[in-house]
PDB file of C-alpha atoms in Angstrom:
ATOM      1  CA  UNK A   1       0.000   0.000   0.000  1.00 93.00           C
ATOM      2  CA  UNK A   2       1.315   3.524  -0.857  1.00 96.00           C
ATOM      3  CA  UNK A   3       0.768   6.124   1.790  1.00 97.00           C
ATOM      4  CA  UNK A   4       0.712   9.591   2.555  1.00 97.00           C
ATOM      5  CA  UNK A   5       1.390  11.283   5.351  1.00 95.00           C
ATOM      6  CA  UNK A   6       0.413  15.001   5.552  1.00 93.00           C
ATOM      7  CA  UNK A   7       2.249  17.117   7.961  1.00 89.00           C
ATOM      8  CA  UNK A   8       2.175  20.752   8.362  1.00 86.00           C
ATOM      9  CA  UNK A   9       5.764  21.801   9.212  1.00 84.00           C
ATOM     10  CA  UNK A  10       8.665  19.091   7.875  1.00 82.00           C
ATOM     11  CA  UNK A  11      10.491  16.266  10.121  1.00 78.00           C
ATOM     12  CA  UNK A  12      13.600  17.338   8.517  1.00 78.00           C
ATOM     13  CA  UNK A  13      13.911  21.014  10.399  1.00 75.00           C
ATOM     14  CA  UNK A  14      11.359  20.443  13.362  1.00 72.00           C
ATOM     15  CA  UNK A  15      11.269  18.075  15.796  1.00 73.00           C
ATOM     16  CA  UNK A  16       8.339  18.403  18.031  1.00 73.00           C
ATOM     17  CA  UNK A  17       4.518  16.733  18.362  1.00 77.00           C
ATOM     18  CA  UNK A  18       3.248  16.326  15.001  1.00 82.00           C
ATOM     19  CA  UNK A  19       6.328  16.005  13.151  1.00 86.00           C
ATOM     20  CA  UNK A  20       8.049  13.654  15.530  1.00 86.00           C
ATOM     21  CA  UNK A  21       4.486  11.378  14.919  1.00 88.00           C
ATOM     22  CA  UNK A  22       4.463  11.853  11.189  1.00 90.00           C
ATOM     23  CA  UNK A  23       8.260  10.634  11.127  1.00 91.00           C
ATOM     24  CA  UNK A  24       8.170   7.787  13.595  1.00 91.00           C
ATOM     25  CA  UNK A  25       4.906   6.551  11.840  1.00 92.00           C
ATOM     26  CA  UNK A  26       6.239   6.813   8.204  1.00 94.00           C
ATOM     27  CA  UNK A  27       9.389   4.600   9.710  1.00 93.00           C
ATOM     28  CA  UNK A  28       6.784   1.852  11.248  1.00 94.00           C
ATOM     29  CA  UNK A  29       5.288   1.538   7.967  1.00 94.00           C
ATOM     30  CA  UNK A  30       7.797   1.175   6.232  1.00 92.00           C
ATOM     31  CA  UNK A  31       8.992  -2.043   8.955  1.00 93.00           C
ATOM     32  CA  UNK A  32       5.820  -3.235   8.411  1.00 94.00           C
ATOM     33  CA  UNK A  33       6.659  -3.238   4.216  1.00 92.00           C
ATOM     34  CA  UNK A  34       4.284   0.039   3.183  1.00 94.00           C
ATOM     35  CA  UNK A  35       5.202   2.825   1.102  1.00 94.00           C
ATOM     36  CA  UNK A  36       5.229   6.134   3.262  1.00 95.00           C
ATOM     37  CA  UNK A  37       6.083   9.801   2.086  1.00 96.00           C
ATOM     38  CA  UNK A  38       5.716  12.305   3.627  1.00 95.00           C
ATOM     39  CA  UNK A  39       4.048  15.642   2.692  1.00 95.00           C
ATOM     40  CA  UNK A  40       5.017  19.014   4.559  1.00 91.00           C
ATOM     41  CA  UNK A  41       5.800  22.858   4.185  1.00 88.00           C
ATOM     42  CA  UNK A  42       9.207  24.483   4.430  1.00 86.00           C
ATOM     43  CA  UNK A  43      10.973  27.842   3.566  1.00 85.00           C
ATOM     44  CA  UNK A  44      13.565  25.531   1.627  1.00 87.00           C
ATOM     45  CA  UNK A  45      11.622  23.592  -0.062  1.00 91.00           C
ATOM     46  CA  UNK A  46      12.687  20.006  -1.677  1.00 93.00           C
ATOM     47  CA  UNK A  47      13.009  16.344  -1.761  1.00 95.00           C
ATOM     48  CA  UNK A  48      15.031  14.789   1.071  1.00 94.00           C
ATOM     49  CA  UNK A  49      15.268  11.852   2.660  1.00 93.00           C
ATOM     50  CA  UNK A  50      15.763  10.926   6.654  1.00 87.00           C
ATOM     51  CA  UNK A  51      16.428   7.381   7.003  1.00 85.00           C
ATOM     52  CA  UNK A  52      14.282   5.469   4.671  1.00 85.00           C
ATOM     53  CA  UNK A  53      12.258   8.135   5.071  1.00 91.00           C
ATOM     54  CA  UNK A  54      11.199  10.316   1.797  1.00 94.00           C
ATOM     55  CA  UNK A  55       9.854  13.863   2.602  1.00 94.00           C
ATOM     56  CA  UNK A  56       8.862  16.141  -0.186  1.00 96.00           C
ATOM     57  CA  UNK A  57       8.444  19.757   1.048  1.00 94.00           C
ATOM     58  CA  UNK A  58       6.524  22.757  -0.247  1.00 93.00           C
ATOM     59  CA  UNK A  59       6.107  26.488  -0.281  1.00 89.00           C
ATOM     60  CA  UNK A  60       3.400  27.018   1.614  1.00 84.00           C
ATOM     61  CA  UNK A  61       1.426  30.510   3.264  1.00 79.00           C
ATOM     62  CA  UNK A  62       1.230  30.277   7.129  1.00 69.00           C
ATOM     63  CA  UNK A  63       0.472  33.556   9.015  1.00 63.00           C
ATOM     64  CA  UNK A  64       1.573  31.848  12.061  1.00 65.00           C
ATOM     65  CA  UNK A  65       2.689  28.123  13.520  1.00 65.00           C
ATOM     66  CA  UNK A  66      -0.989  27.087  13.318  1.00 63.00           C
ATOM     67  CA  UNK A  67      -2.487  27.746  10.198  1.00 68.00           C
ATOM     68  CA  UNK A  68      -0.271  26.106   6.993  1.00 73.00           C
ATOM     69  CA  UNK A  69      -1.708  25.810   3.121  1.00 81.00           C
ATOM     70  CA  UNK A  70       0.228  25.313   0.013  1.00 86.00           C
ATOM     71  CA  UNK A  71      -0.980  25.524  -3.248  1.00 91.00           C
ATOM     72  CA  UNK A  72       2.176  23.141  -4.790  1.00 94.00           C
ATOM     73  CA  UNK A  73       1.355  20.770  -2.047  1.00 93.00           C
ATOM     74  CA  UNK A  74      -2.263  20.794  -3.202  1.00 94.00           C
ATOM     75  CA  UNK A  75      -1.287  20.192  -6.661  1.00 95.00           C
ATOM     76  CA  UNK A  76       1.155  17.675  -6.228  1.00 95.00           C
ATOM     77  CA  UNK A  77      -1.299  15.465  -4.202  1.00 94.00           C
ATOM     78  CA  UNK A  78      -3.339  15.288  -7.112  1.00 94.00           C
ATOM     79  CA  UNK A  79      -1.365  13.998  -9.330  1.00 94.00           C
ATOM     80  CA  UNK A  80      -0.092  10.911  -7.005  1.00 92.00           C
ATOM     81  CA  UNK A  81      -1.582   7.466  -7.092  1.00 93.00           C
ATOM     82  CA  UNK A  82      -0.958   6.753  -3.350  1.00 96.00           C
ATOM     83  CA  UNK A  83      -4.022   4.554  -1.985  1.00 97.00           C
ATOM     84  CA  UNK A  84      -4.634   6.344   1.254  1.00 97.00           C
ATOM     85  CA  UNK A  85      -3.756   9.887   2.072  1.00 96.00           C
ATOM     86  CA  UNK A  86      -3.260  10.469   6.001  1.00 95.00           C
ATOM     87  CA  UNK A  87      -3.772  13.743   7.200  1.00 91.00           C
ATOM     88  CA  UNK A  88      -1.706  14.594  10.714  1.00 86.00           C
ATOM     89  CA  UNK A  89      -4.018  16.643  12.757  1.00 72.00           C
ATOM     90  CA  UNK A  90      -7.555  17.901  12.616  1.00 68.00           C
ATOM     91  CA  UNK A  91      -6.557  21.864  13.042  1.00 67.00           C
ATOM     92  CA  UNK A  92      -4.886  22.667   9.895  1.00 74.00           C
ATOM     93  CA  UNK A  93      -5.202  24.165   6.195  1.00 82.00           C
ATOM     94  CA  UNK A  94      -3.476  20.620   4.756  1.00 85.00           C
ATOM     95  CA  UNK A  95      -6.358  18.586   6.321  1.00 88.00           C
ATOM     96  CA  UNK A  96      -9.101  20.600   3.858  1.00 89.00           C
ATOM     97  CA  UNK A  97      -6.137  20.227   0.867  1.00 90.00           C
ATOM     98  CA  UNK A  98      -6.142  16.510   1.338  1.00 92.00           C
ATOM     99  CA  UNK A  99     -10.156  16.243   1.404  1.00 92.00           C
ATOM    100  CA  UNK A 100      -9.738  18.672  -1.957  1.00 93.00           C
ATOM    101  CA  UNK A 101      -7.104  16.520  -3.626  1.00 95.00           C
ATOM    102  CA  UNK A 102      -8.452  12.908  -2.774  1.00 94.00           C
ATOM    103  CA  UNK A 103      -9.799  10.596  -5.542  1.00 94.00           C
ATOM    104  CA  UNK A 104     -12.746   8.758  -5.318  1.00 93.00           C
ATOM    105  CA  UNK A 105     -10.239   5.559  -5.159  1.00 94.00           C
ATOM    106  CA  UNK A 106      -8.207   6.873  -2.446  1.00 95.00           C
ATOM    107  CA  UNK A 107      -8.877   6.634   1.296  1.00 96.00           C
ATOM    108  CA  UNK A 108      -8.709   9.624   3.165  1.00 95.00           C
ATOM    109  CA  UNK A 109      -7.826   9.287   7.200  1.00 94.00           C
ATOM    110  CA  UNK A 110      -7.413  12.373   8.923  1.00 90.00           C
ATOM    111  CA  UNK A 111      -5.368  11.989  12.391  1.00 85.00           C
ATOM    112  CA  UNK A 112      -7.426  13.440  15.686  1.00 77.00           C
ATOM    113  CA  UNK A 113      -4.041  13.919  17.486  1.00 65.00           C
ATOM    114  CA  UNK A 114      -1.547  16.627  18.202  1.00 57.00           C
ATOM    115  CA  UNK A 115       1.238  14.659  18.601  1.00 52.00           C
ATOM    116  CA  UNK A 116       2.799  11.281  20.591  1.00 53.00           C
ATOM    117  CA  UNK A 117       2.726   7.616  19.847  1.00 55.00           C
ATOM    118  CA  UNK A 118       1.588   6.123  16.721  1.00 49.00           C
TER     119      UNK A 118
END
């Protein structure tokens, strides 16, 4: 199954609730044999990788640490072919993106945590 995992700020250059889940998640997937990227925002946007880990980061608007959308994120979700989009987090901009970009195919979770254990 190919996954992804929306997150609103990236693994790579924060380290904290939601980005520590959407990392450590992504890496027990991937033990488990799934295919997990990893969607975020970032000032330097790019494709990197953290372990076995592959994060592709945007451009994205955010007024402040709470509120994040990007338009290239948006865009770039629908052109993928991953079976189930997971959105980190009820309280964000990239929660209504992935409900915008979703295919009728796909499967659309949307995370009601802030952070922890996956």
């Amino acid at each position: 199954m190919k996954i992804a995992i929306l997150c609103p700020r990236s693994p790579r250059l924060h380290y904290g609730g939601l980005e520590n889940y959407a990392l450590r998640l992504a890496e027990k997937l991937a033990k488990e044999g799934e295919s997990a990227e990893i969607f975020s925002t970032s000032k330097e946007p790019g494709e990197y990788w953290l372990g076995k880990t592959k994060i592709r980061e945007f451009t994205a608007f955010s007024p402040n640490e709470s509120y994040f959308f990007s338009l290239s994120l948006f865009e770039a979700l629908k052109k993928t072919d991953f079976d189930l989009i997971y959105s980190t987090g009820y309280n964000n901009f990239l929660t209504i993106i992935a409900l915008l970009a979703k295919k009728k195919k796909q499967k659309l979770v949307i995370g009601m945590n802030l952070g922890g254990e996956n």
